[in-house]
Short mmCIF file of C-alpha atoms and ligand atoms in Angstrom, two decimals:
data_model
loop_
_atom_site.label_atom_id
_atom_site.label_comp_id
_atom_site.label_asym_id
_atom_site.label_seq_id
_atom_site.Cartn_x
_atom_site.Cartn_y
_atom_site.Cartn_z
CA MET W 1188 93.22 -28.35 -28.78
CA PRO W 1189 93.69 -26.11 -31.85
CA GLN W 1190 93.88 -28.36 -35.10
CA ILE W 1191 95.89 -28.04 -38.08
CA ASP W 1192 94.04 -27.36 -41.25
CA ASP W 1193 93.46 -30.37 -43.50
CA LYS W 1194 95.48 -28.77 -46.24
CA LEU W 1195 98.43 -28.36 -43.85
CA ALA W 1196 98.35 -31.67 -42.01
CA PRO W 1197 100.26 -33.56 -44.51
CA ILE W 1198 102.99 -31.04 -44.12
CA TYR W 1199 103.16 -31.69 -40.31
CA GLU W 1200 103.11 -35.49 -40.77
CA GLU W 1201 106.02 -35.22 -43.03
CA VAL W 1202 107.90 -32.93 -40.72
CA VAL W 1203 107.32 -35.52 -37.96
CA ARG W 1204 108.18 -38.43 -40.23
CA ARG W 1205 111.43 -36.94 -41.53
CA ASN W 1206 112.48 -35.54 -38.15
CA ALA W 1207 112.01 -38.32 -35.83
CA GLY W 1208 112.63 -38.20 -32.14
CA GLU W 1209 112.86 -34.24 -32.23
CA PRO W 1210 109.71 -33.38 -30.10
CA GLU W 1211 110.59 -29.73 -29.49
CA PHE W 1212 111.01 -29.14 -33.32
CA HIS W 1213 107.59 -30.80 -33.89
CA GLN W 1214 106.05 -28.69 -31.12
CA ALA W 1215 107.33 -25.61 -32.82
CA VAL W 1216 106.24 -26.40 -36.36
CA ARG W 1217 102.94 -27.48 -35.18
CA GLU W 1218 102.13 -24.12 -33.47
CA VAL W 1219 103.15 -22.36 -36.61
CA LEU W 1220 100.88 -24.57 -38.91
CA GLU W 1221 98.13 -24.33 -36.53
CA SER W 1222 97.96 -20.68 -37.23
CA LEU W 1223 98.62 -20.74 -40.79
CA GLY W 1224 95.32 -22.37 -41.75
CA ARG W 1225 93.80 -18.97 -41.48
CA VAL W 1226 96.26 -17.72 -44.04
CA VAL W 1227 95.81 -20.38 -46.62
CA ALA W 1228 91.95 -20.02 -46.43
CA LYS W 1229 92.34 -16.34 -47.70
CA ARG W 1230 95.40 -16.86 -49.84
CA PRO W 1231 95.50 -20.31 -51.29
CA ASP W 1232 98.53 -19.13 -53.36
CA TYR W 1233 100.77 -19.61 -50.42
CA LEU W 1234 100.28 -23.42 -51.02
CA GLU W 1235 101.91 -23.24 -54.38
CA ASP W 1236 105.47 -24.21 -54.93
CA ALA W 1237 105.72 -26.17 -51.52
CA LEU W 1238 106.57 -22.78 -49.88
CA ILE W 1239 105.32 -23.81 -46.47
CA GLU W 1240 107.09 -27.35 -46.85
CA ARG W 1241 110.32 -25.36 -47.65
CA ILE W 1242 110.03 -23.15 -44.76
CA CYS W 1243 109.91 -26.20 -42.43
CA GLU W 1244 112.99 -27.75 -43.97
CA PRO W 1245 116.54 -26.00 -42.88
CA GLU W 1246 118.51 -24.68 -45.82
CA ARG W 1247 121.67 -26.49 -44.29
CA GLN W 1248 122.42 -28.27 -41.00
CA ILE W 1249 125.99 -28.63 -39.86
CA ILE W 1250 127.03 -31.17 -37.15
CA PHE W 1251 130.62 -31.35 -36.16
CA ARG W 1252 133.10 -32.90 -33.41
CA VAL W 1253 134.49 -30.58 -30.95
CA PRO W 1254 137.61 -32.05 -29.35
CA TRP W 1255 139.24 -29.90 -26.45
CA THR W 1256 141.62 -30.56 -23.69
CA ASP W 1257 140.51 -29.98 -19.93
CA ASP W 1258 142.63 -28.70 -17.19
CA LYS W 1259 143.79 -32.13 -16.31
CA GLY W 1260 145.34 -32.89 -19.62
CA ARG W 1261 142.32 -35.13 -20.67
CA VAL W 1262 140.92 -34.92 -24.26
CA GLN W 1263 137.09 -34.28 -24.06
CA ILE W 1264 134.70 -34.73 -26.96
CA ASN W 1265 131.54 -32.49 -27.63
CA ARG W 1266 129.16 -32.14 -30.61
CA GLY W 1267 128.68 -28.81 -32.40
CA PHE W 1268 125.69 -27.73 -34.44
CA ARG W 1269 124.78 -24.91 -36.70
CA VAL W 1270 121.30 -25.02 -38.28
CA GLN W 1271 121.19 -22.52 -41.30
CA PHE W 1272 117.41 -22.43 -41.52
CA SER W 1273 116.30 -19.57 -43.72
CA SER W 1274 118.21 -16.78 -45.55
CA ALA W 1275 115.10 -15.37 -47.32
CA MET W 1276 115.37 -12.08 -45.33
CA GLY W 1277 119.08 -11.69 -44.82
CA PRO W 1278 122.22 -13.61 -43.39
CA TYR W 1279 121.25 -16.55 -41.05
CA LYS W 1280 121.07 -14.99 -37.63
CA GLY W 1281 120.59 -16.67 -34.31
CA GLY W 1282 122.29 -17.59 -31.13
CA LEU W 1283 124.78 -20.31 -29.89
CA ARG W 1284 123.58 -22.44 -26.95
CA PHE W 1285 126.07 -24.28 -24.76
CA HIS W 1286 124.09 -26.65 -22.59
CA PRO W 1287 124.08 -30.43 -21.92
CA SER W 1288 120.71 -30.89 -23.10
CA VAL W 1289 121.38 -29.56 -26.56
CA ASN W 1290 120.93 -31.71 -29.72
CA VAL W 1291 119.75 -31.34 -33.21
CA GLY W 1292 116.14 -31.26 -32.45
CA ILE W 1293 116.56 -28.50 -29.85
CA ILE W 1294 118.65 -26.32 -32.35
CA LYS W 1295 115.99 -26.92 -35.00
CA PHE W 1296 113.25 -25.68 -33.02
CA LEU W 1297 115.10 -22.57 -31.95
CA GLY W 1298 116.22 -22.01 -35.50
CA PHE W 1299 112.80 -22.50 -36.94
CA GLU W 1300 111.32 -19.98 -34.28
CA GLN W 1301 114.13 -17.55 -35.29
CA ILE W 1302 112.87 -17.18 -38.74
CA PHE W 1303 109.62 -15.70 -37.80
CA LYS W 1304 110.98 -13.81 -34.76
CA ASN W 1305 113.75 -12.07 -37.09
CA ALA W 1306 111.05 -11.29 -39.78
CA LEU W 1307 108.81 -9.77 -37.14
CA THR W 1308 111.61 -7.17 -36.16
CA GLY W 1309 111.43 -5.70 -39.80
CA LEU W 1310 115.06 -5.93 -40.04
CA PRO W 1311 116.99 -7.75 -42.81
CA ILE W 1312 117.98 -10.98 -40.99
CA GLY W 1313 117.25 -14.54 -41.79
CA GLY W 1314 116.96 -17.33 -39.25
CA GLY W 1315 119.45 -20.02 -37.72
CA LYS W 1316 120.83 -21.39 -34.54
CA GLY W 1317 123.53 -23.34 -33.29
CA GLY W 1318 125.42 -24.55 -30.18
CA SER W 1319 126.85 -27.55 -28.37
CA ASP W 1320 126.05 -30.10 -25.67
CA PHE W 1321 129.00 -28.70 -23.87
CA ASP W 1322 128.32 -27.84 -20.24
CA PRO W 1323 130.18 -24.82 -19.02
CA LYS W 1324 129.18 -25.00 -15.43
CA GLY W 1325 132.10 -25.53 -13.13
CA ARG W 1326 134.70 -25.15 -15.97
CA SER W 1327 137.68 -22.93 -15.79
CA ASP W 1328 138.32 -19.78 -18.01
CA GLY W 1329 141.19 -21.83 -19.64
CA GLU W 1330 138.79 -24.72 -20.40
CA ILE W 1331 136.16 -22.48 -21.93
CA MET W 1332 138.66 -20.69 -24.08
CA ARG W 1333 139.87 -23.85 -25.48
CA PHE W 1334 136.55 -25.21 -26.07
CA CYS W 1335 135.38 -21.94 -27.84
CA GLN W 1336 138.52 -22.05 -29.81
CA SER W 1337 137.90 -25.72 -31.06
CA PHE W 1338 134.22 -24.92 -31.86
CA MET W 1339 135.04 -21.90 -33.93
CA THR W 1340 137.92 -23.89 -35.76
CA GLU W 1341 135.18 -25.80 -37.55
CA LEU W 1342 132.43 -23.17 -37.59
CA TYR W 1343 134.35 -20.27 -38.95
CA ARG W 1344 134.01 -21.66 -42.59
CA HIS W 1345 130.32 -21.44 -42.47
CA LEU W 1346 130.17 -17.81 -41.15
CA GLY W 1347 130.57 -14.20 -42.53
CA GLU W 1348 128.82 -10.93 -42.02
CA TYR W 1349 126.79 -11.48 -45.15
CA THR W 1350 126.48 -15.26 -44.51
CA ASP W 1351 125.79 -16.22 -40.98
CA VAL W 1352 126.06 -14.09 -37.99
CA PRO W 1353 125.72 -16.02 -34.49
CA ALA W 1354 125.28 -14.37 -31.19
CA GLY W 1355 124.86 -15.67 -27.32
CA ASP W 1356 122.19 -17.81 -25.87
CA ILE W 1357 121.99 -19.84 -22.76
CA GLY W 1358 125.68 -20.56 -21.64
CA VAL W 1359 127.12 -18.19 -24.14
CA GLY W 1360 127.64 -14.62 -22.92
CA ALA W 1361 130.18 -11.98 -23.39
CA ARG W 1362 133.15 -14.15 -22.22
CA GLU W 1363 132.37 -16.93 -24.74
CA ILE W 1364 131.80 -14.52 -27.69
CA GLY W 1365 135.05 -12.76 -27.09
CA TYR W 1366 136.84 -16.15 -27.21
CA LEU W 1367 134.94 -17.01 -30.40
CA PHE W 1368 135.47 -13.77 -32.01
CA GLY W 1369 139.38 -13.87 -31.23
CA GLN W 1370 139.60 -17.30 -32.93
CA TYR W 1371 137.63 -16.25 -35.95
CA LYS W 1372 139.89 -13.43 -36.42
CA ARG W 1373 142.85 -15.36 -36.07
CA LEU W 1374 141.77 -18.03 -38.46
CA THR W 1375 140.44 -15.77 -41.12
CA ASN W 1376 142.80 -12.75 -40.73
CA ARG W 1377 140.08 -10.37 -40.83
CA TYR W 1378 138.61 -7.90 -38.44
CA GLU W 1379 135.25 -8.78 -39.53
CA ALA W 1380 133.18 -7.18 -36.48
CA GLY W 1381 129.75 -8.00 -38.09
CA VAL W 1382 130.35 -11.65 -37.97
CA LEU W 1383 129.27 -12.13 -34.18
CA THR W 1384 127.14 -10.04 -32.16
CA GLY W 1385 126.93 -9.53 -28.29
CA LYS W 1386 130.46 -8.45 -28.54
CA GLY W 1387 132.29 -6.64 -25.77
CA LEU W 1388 131.87 -2.85 -25.89
CA PHE W 1389 135.41 -2.20 -26.48
CA TYR W 1390 135.73 -4.18 -29.87
CA GLY W 1391 132.45 -3.54 -31.70
CA GLY W 1392 129.82 -4.45 -29.38
CA SER W 1393 126.65 -2.15 -29.10
CA LEU W 1394 125.41 -0.50 -25.97
CA ALA W 1395 121.88 -1.92 -24.85
CA ARG W 1396 122.74 -5.25 -26.31
CA LYS W 1397 123.18 -7.04 -23.02
CA GLU W 1398 119.94 -5.62 -21.58
CA ALA W 1399 117.80 -5.91 -25.12
CA THR W 1400 116.01 -8.98 -24.54
CA GLY W 1401 114.89 -8.48 -21.07
CA TYR W 1402 114.05 -4.86 -21.70
CA GLY W 1403 112.41 -5.68 -25.00
CA ASN W 1404 110.10 -8.23 -23.38
CA THR W 1405 109.23 -5.73 -20.71
CA TYR W 1406 108.35 -3.11 -23.33
CA PHE W 1407 106.29 -5.80 -25.27
CA THR W 1408 104.48 -6.97 -22.20
CA GLN W 1409 103.79 -3.23 -21.22
CA ALA W 1410 102.13 -2.81 -24.63
CA MET W 1411 99.92 -5.75 -23.91
CA LEU W 1412 98.99 -4.46 -20.56
CA LYS W 1413 98.22 -0.90 -22.07
CA THR W 1414 95.40 -2.52 -24.38
CA GLY W 1415 93.61 -3.31 -21.31
CA GLY W 1416 94.05 0.24 -19.98
CA THR W 1417 96.92 -0.95 -17.32
CA ASP W 1418 100.66 -0.98 -16.95
CA PHE W 1419 103.37 -2.50 -14.78
CA ASP W 1420 103.00 0.22 -12.13
CA GLY W 1421 102.29 -1.60 -8.74
CA LYS W 1422 102.04 -4.96 -10.17
CA THR W 1423 103.58 -8.03 -8.65
CA VAL W 1424 105.75 -9.94 -11.18
CA VAL W 1425 107.56 -13.16 -11.23
CA VAL W 1426 110.56 -13.70 -13.59
CA SER W 1427 111.96 -17.25 -13.98
CA GLY W 1428 115.76 -17.75 -14.59
CA SER W 1429 118.53 -15.53 -13.44
CA GLY W 1430 120.55 -15.21 -16.55
CA ASN W 1431 121.07 -12.37 -19.10
CA VAL W 1432 117.20 -12.34 -20.04
CA ALA W 1433 115.82 -12.61 -16.56
CA ILE W 1434 118.29 -10.05 -15.11
CA TYR W 1435 117.46 -7.19 -17.46
CA THR W 1436 113.79 -7.98 -17.47
CA ILE W 1437 113.77 -7.50 -13.60
CA GLU W 1438 115.74 -4.37 -14.22
CA LYS W 1439 113.13 -2.76 -16.40
CA VAL W 1440 110.02 -4.00 -14.62
CA GLN W 1441 111.41 -2.53 -11.59
CA GLU W 1442 112.02 0.76 -13.60
CA PHE W 1443 108.41 0.70 -14.70
CA GLY W 1444 107.22 0.43 -11.02
CA GLY W 1445 106.59 -3.39 -10.87
CA ARG W 1446 107.55 -5.39 -7.90
CA VAL W 1447 109.47 -8.64 -8.86
CA VAL W 1448 109.15 -11.10 -5.94
CA ALA W 1449 110.73 -14.30 -7.40
CA CYS W 1450 113.53 -15.61 -9.75
CA SER W 1451 115.21 -18.90 -10.10
CA ASP W 1452 118.16 -20.99 -11.59
CA SER W 1453 118.16 -24.87 -12.31
CA SER W 1454 118.68 -25.57 -8.53
CA GLY W 1455 115.59 -23.73 -7.36
CA TYR W 1456 113.83 -20.29 -6.86
CA ILE W 1457 114.05 -17.60 -4.41
CA VAL W 1458 111.31 -15.36 -3.18
CA ASP W 1459 111.86 -11.80 -1.65
CA GLU W 1460 108.40 -10.51 -0.93
CA ALA W 1461 109.79 -6.87 -0.50
CA GLY W 1462 110.98 -7.12 -4.12
CA ILE W 1463 114.15 -8.71 -5.56
CA ASP W 1464 117.40 -6.95 -4.71
CA LEU W 1465 118.78 -6.84 -8.20
CA ASP W 1466 122.20 -5.64 -7.36
CA LEU W 1467 122.73 -8.87 -5.11
CA VAL W 1468 121.44 -11.14 -7.99
CA LYS W 1469 123.80 -9.42 -10.47
CA GLU W 1470 126.81 -9.86 -7.98
CA ILE W 1471 125.92 -13.60 -7.53
CA LYS W 1472 125.25 -14.19 -11.27
CA GLU W 1473 127.47 -11.97 -13.09
CA VAL W 1474 130.52 -11.54 -10.91
CA ARG W 1475 130.69 -14.65 -9.01
CA ARG W 1476 129.04 -17.17 -11.34
CA GLY W 1477 127.33 -18.62 -8.24
CA ARG W 1478 123.81 -20.36 -7.52
CA ILE W 1479 120.78 -18.27 -6.75
CA SER W 1480 120.37 -19.80 -3.28
CA GLN W 1481 123.37 -17.70 -2.21
CA TYR W 1482 120.76 -14.76 -2.22
CA VAL W 1483 119.01 -16.23 0.83
CA ARG W 1484 122.47 -16.73 2.65
CA MET W 1485 123.75 -13.20 1.90
CA LYS W 1486 120.43 -11.39 2.58
CA GLY W 1487 119.37 -13.64 5.56
CA GLU W 1488 116.44 -15.81 5.63
CA GLY W 1489 113.07 -14.63 7.03
CA ASN W 1490 110.99 -11.66 6.65
CA GLY W 1491 109.62 -12.98 3.45
CA VAL W 1492 113.05 -14.01 1.93
CA TYR W 1493 113.30 -17.75 1.33
CA PHE W 1494 114.59 -20.51 -1.24
CA VAL W 1495 112.73 -23.57 -2.62
CA LYS W 1496 114.93 -26.32 -4.10
CA SER W 1497 114.06 -27.51 -7.40
CA GLY W 1498 111.73 -30.57 -7.25
CA GLU W 1499 110.22 -29.31 -4.14
CA GLY W 1500 108.02 -26.75 -5.66
CA SER W 1501 107.54 -24.56 -8.71
CA ILE W 1502 108.38 -20.98 -9.06
CA TRP W 1503 104.79 -20.60 -10.64
CA ASP W 1504 103.34 -21.41 -7.13
CA VAL W 1505 104.32 -17.85 -6.33
CA ALA W 1506 101.25 -15.56 -6.80
CA CYS W 1507 101.77 -12.71 -9.34
CA GLU W 1508 99.65 -10.49 -11.79
CA VAL W 1509 102.48 -10.71 -14.58
CA ALA W 1510 104.52 -13.81 -15.24
CA MET W 1511 107.59 -13.40 -17.49
CA PRO W 1512 109.19 -16.97 -18.05
CA SER W 1513 112.97 -16.35 -18.85
CA ALA W 1514 114.95 -19.63 -18.45
CA THR W 1515 114.30 -22.32 -20.88
CA GLN W 1516 111.89 -24.25 -23.04
CA ASN W 1517 108.81 -25.96 -21.62
CA GLU W 1518 109.42 -24.86 -18.03
CA LEU W 1519 105.86 -23.64 -17.42
CA THR W 1520 103.39 -26.61 -17.62
CA GLY W 1521 99.61 -26.77 -18.06
CA LYS W 1522 99.62 -27.38 -14.18
CA ASP W 1523 101.67 -24.20 -13.57
CA ALA W 1524 99.45 -22.24 -15.71
CA LYS W 1525 96.12 -23.15 -13.87
CA LYS W 1526 97.77 -22.14 -10.66
CA LEU W 1527 98.85 -18.90 -12.02
CA VAL W 1528 95.40 -18.28 -13.12
CA ALA W 1529 93.93 -19.14 -9.94
CA ASN W 1530 96.40 -16.74 -8.31
CA GLY W 1531 95.10 -14.06 -10.54
CA VAL W 1532 97.63 -13.71 -13.43
CA THR W 1533 96.62 -11.21 -15.96
CA ALA W 1534 99.64 -11.21 -18.53
CA VAL W 1535 102.46 -13.52 -19.48
CA GLY W 1536 105.29 -12.32 -21.72
CA GLU W 1537 107.76 -15.07 -22.70
CA GLY W 1538 111.31 -14.02 -22.26
CA ALA W 1539 112.63 -17.52 -22.97
CA ASN W 1540 112.18 -19.42 -26.21
CA MET W 1541 108.87 -21.56 -26.04
CA PRO W 1542 108.94 -21.76 -22.12
CA CYS W 1543 105.30 -22.27 -22.01
CA THR W 1544 103.71 -25.84 -23.06
CA PRO W 1545 100.98 -25.83 -25.59
CA GLU W 1546 98.60 -26.76 -22.72
CA ALA W 1547 99.91 -23.80 -20.57
CA ILE W 1548 99.23 -21.58 -23.52
CA ARG W 1549 95.59 -22.91 -23.85
CA THR W 1550 95.06 -22.52 -20.25
CA PHE W 1551 96.11 -18.69 -20.34
CA GLN W 1552 94.13 -18.13 -23.53
CA GLN W 1553 90.98 -19.65 -22.46
CA ALA W 1554 91.28 -17.66 -19.17
CA GLY W 1555 91.63 -14.39 -21.06
CA VAL W 1556 95.13 -13.92 -19.91
CA LYS W 1557 97.18 -11.72 -22.30
CA PHE W 1558 99.73 -13.84 -23.69
CA GLY W 1559 102.96 -12.71 -25.62
CA PRO W 1560 104.81 -15.60 -27.39
CA GLY W 1561 108.41 -15.66 -27.44
CA LYS W 1562 109.04 -15.05 -30.97
CA ALA W 1563 107.50 -11.62 -30.56
CA ALA W 1564 108.16 -10.65 -26.95
CA ASN W 1565 111.77 -11.74 -26.89
CA ALA W 1566 112.81 -10.42 -30.26
CA GLY W 1567 114.40 -7.36 -28.87
CA GLY W 1568 117.74 -9.23 -28.27
CA VAL W 1569 118.09 -10.26 -31.86
CA ALA W 1570 116.73 -6.78 -33.02
CA THR W 1571 119.46 -5.01 -31.15
CA SER W 1572 122.12 -7.53 -32.70
CA ALA W 1573 120.96 -6.34 -36.14
CA LEU W 1574 121.45 -2.63 -34.81
CA GLU W 1575 125.01 -3.91 -33.73
CA MET W 1576 125.68 -5.15 -37.38
CA GLN W 1577 124.34 -1.73 -38.66
CA GLN W 1578 126.78 0.04 -36.22
CA ASN W 1579 129.76 -2.27 -37.38
CA ALA W 1580 128.85 -1.74 -41.05
CA SER W 1581 128.81 1.89 -40.73
CA ARG W 1582 131.80 2.02 -38.21
CA ASP W 1583 129.73 4.07 -35.99
CA ARG W 1584 128.69 3.84 -32.32
CA TRP W 1585 125.32 4.86 -31.11
CA SER W 1586 124.52 6.07 -27.55
CA PHE W 1587 122.58 3.80 -25.11
CA GLU W 1588 119.63 6.28 -25.37
CA LYS W 1589 119.67 5.98 -28.99
CA THR W 1590 119.85 2.29 -29.18
CA GLU W 1591 117.33 1.78 -26.48
CA SER W 1592 114.91 4.15 -28.22
CA ARG W 1593 115.35 2.22 -31.39
CA LEU W 1594 114.59 -1.04 -29.30
CA ALA W 1595 111.55 0.41 -27.74
CA THR W 1596 110.18 1.58 -31.14
CA ILE W 1597 110.63 -1.84 -32.52
CA MET W 1598 109.06 -3.81 -29.74
CA ARG W 1599 106.05 -1.40 -29.90
CA ASP W 1600 105.71 -2.06 -33.67
CA ILE W 1601 106.10 -5.90 -33.35
CA HIS W 1602 103.39 -5.70 -30.73
CA ASP W 1603 101.25 -3.46 -32.98
CA SER W 1604 101.74 -5.82 -35.93
CA CYS W 1605 100.90 -8.90 -34.03
CA TYR W 1606 97.95 -7.21 -32.58
CA SER W 1607 96.50 -5.87 -35.97
CA THR W 1608 97.31 -9.26 -37.79
CA ALA W 1609 95.39 -11.23 -35.11
CA GLU W 1610 92.47 -8.95 -35.89
CA GLU W 1611 92.66 -9.14 -39.61
CA PHE W 1612 92.69 -12.83 -39.51
CA GLY W 1613 89.72 -13.10 -37.27
CA ALA W 1614 91.48 -14.01 -33.82
CA PRO W 1615 91.36 -10.54 -31.92
CA GLY W 1616 93.74 -10.51 -29.04
CA ASP W 1617 95.59 -13.85 -30.08
CA TYR W 1618 99.31 -12.75 -30.08
CA VAL W 1619 100.34 -16.27 -31.05
CA ILE W 1620 98.26 -16.23 -34.34
CA GLY W 1621 99.18 -12.51 -35.00
CA ALA W 1622 102.96 -13.33 -34.59
CA ASN W 1623 102.82 -16.55 -36.65
CA ILE W 1624 100.90 -14.98 -39.63
CA ALA W 1625 102.74 -11.64 -39.63
CA GLY W 1626 106.13 -13.33 -39.47
CA PHE W 1627 105.13 -15.90 -42.23
CA ILE W 1628 103.95 -13.39 -44.71
CA ARG W 1629 107.10 -11.39 -44.49
CA VAL W 1630 109.34 -14.42 -45.28
CA ALA W 1631 106.82 -16.03 -47.70
CA GLU W 1632 107.20 -13.11 -49.97
CA PRO W 1633 110.80 -13.05 -50.66
CA MET W 1634 110.85 -16.73 -50.75
CA ARG W 1635 108.39 -16.55 -53.68
CA ALA W 1636 110.25 -13.86 -55.48
CA PHE W 1637 113.45 -15.95 -55.36
CA GLY W 1638 111.93 -18.82 -57.29
CA VAL W 1639 112.22 -22.42 -56.30
CA ILE W 1640 115.55 -22.54 -54.37
P1 NDP N 2451 121.55 -17.81 -19.56
O1 NDP N 2451 122.44 -18.74 -19.68
O2 NDP N 2451 122.18 -16.33 -19.36
O3 NDP N 2451 120.53 -17.97 -18.23
C1 NDP N 2451 119.58 -19.01 -18.43
C2 NDP N 2451 118.93 -19.11 -17.05
O4 NDP N 2451 117.94 -20.18 -17.05
C3 NDP N 2451 119.79 -19.61 -16.02
O5 NDP N 2451 119.27 -18.90 -14.70
C4 NDP N 2451 119.76 -21.08 -15.97
O6 NDP N 2451 119.98 -21.52 -14.61
C5 NDP N 2451 118.22 -21.29 -16.23
N1 NDP N 2451 118.03 -22.51 -16.74
C6 NDP N 2451 118.55 -22.89 -17.94
N2 NDP N 2451 118.30 -24.24 -18.48
C7 NDP N 2451 117.52 -24.67 -17.40
C8 NDP N 2451 116.77 -25.90 -17.12
N3 NDP N 2451 116.81 -26.75 -18.09
N4 NDP N 2451 116.12 -25.85 -15.99
C9 NDP N 2451 115.94 -24.71 -15.19
N5 NDP N 2451 116.52 -23.44 -15.37
C10 NDP N 2451 117.18 -23.51 -16.50
O7 NDP N 2451 120.60 -17.60 -20.64
P2 NDP N 2451 119.68 -16.51 -21.38
O8 NDP N 2451 119.19 -15.65 -20.26
O9 NDP N 2451 120.55 -15.72 -22.43
O10 NDP N 2451 118.43 -17.33 -22.26
C11 NDP N 2451 117.12 -17.50 -21.38
C12 NDP N 2451 116.10 -17.89 -22.27
O11 NDP N 2451 115.97 -16.81 -23.26
C13 NDP N 2451 116.68 -19.08 -23.30
O12 NDP N 2451 115.34 -19.75 -23.77
C14 NDP N 2451 116.94 -18.35 -24.67
O13 NDP N 2451 116.96 -19.31 -25.87
C15 NDP N 2451 116.13 -16.97 -24.55
N6 NDP N 2451 116.52 -15.85 -25.46
C16 NDP N 2451 117.99 -15.44 -25.12
C17 NDP N 2451 118.18 -14.19 -25.66
C18 NDP N 2451 119.54 -13.62 -25.56
O14 NDP N 2451 119.65 -12.51 -25.92
N7 NDP N 2451 120.19 -13.93 -24.63
C19 NDP N 2451 117.43 -13.76 -26.92
C20 NDP N 2451 116.07 -14.36 -27.09
C21 NDP N 2451 115.84 -15.49 -26.41
P3 NDP N 2451 121.48 -22.43 -14.38
O15 NDP N 2451 122.26 -21.18 -14.42
O16 NDP N 2451 121.30 -23.04 -13.13
O17 NDP N 2451 121.47 -23.30 -15.54
#
């Protein structure tokens, strides 16, 4: 197991002590500190002024009550969060997650990762994350709207296009962003388009934002494959999830000639050996808001098409050459990784945030599998959010082609910067170390320039 350098170990111990009961946050901090030993060995000045300690402590954490009324007239109470982690690079930027598993530790892990991810894009955005333990599943449009309005009624006072700019994440798509933006506009009496990203195209949204995270991970993974002289063409691919990130990963992989044979949701996974019919997945998920098992009912079982219920198997049992976990954190375990390696996987690109456990990452790296960590591989979403902010600020609107071409360039630059940083710090081919160090250095420099704040 990689170790934390002796000089950094006390920082980790203090993070664990001060943030008790937040294992995902500890996991995210640990991974970064494991990489930074190589930096402080070369540049001990980064240990001055508690720079690394400061990066591990959010600038501000907001927790609030969200009362709302359901369709039966009952008052429901949820908890809302916004962790404004670092504004060294620009306004806090990061999505909102609505899922019953949300707690402050999950939001902190996501906000912490976001700092480095956003720095890697090379765009002027700081790191933050927010959300609620609200479960949107099975709720009517009216209930979703009333929840979003109540959530924004507290959150709006902490936001602004130069302060904090949320976007979507799990459970927060175009519908929710619309309700949130509407309430922000009403409360502030300002049409401040740049205060939220992931907006609808008819009120300040950017073309290609919806596709950006999935497309971006595909560009990143393609760049990793190219370092081994190969690409997606003809490869068998498994993509977990069937939400925003998964759907547009499947779309781009198919365009690049890959055959995606499985995808999933929290109820289980489907396999279609001939290649997933993406129009059908979109119909089920984007239009009907249904369950992935409907795919098998609509397509007909047999001929390589089947559904495996959650708990009765893992999507990672399906053999593939490229795996792209795109559902949620810690969804791919050490055991799953061993199975994937045994089945011949050659590259893994994380579409979700921290979907692979530390043991899984170790297994991939020891087996020589190219591994793209989420903070680099899924940065295309936030990068395109920053492009949406640019368009809003200049009251301009770019074509799909122009936006996607900027995205593709950004993803290749992120890949190259992770690759060359890993080499520079004596860990060739290790994208985890490359991403952590390249992201850290970009944030550390402005922090130092600002003095002790
Ligand atoms: P969506 O809500 O659109 O989709 C999430 C998908 O993952 C759904 O298929 C969902 O299934 C599944 N899922 C969620 N939680 C679980 C769970 N506990 N167990 C099994 N399956 C689960 O979210 P996104 O596609 O936007 O986000 C997916 C991941 O990508 C997250 O980690 C997110 O943080 C990350 N990400 C998203 C970005 C974006 O631009 N949207 C940007 C960067 C990262 P079900 O419907 O059954 O819940």
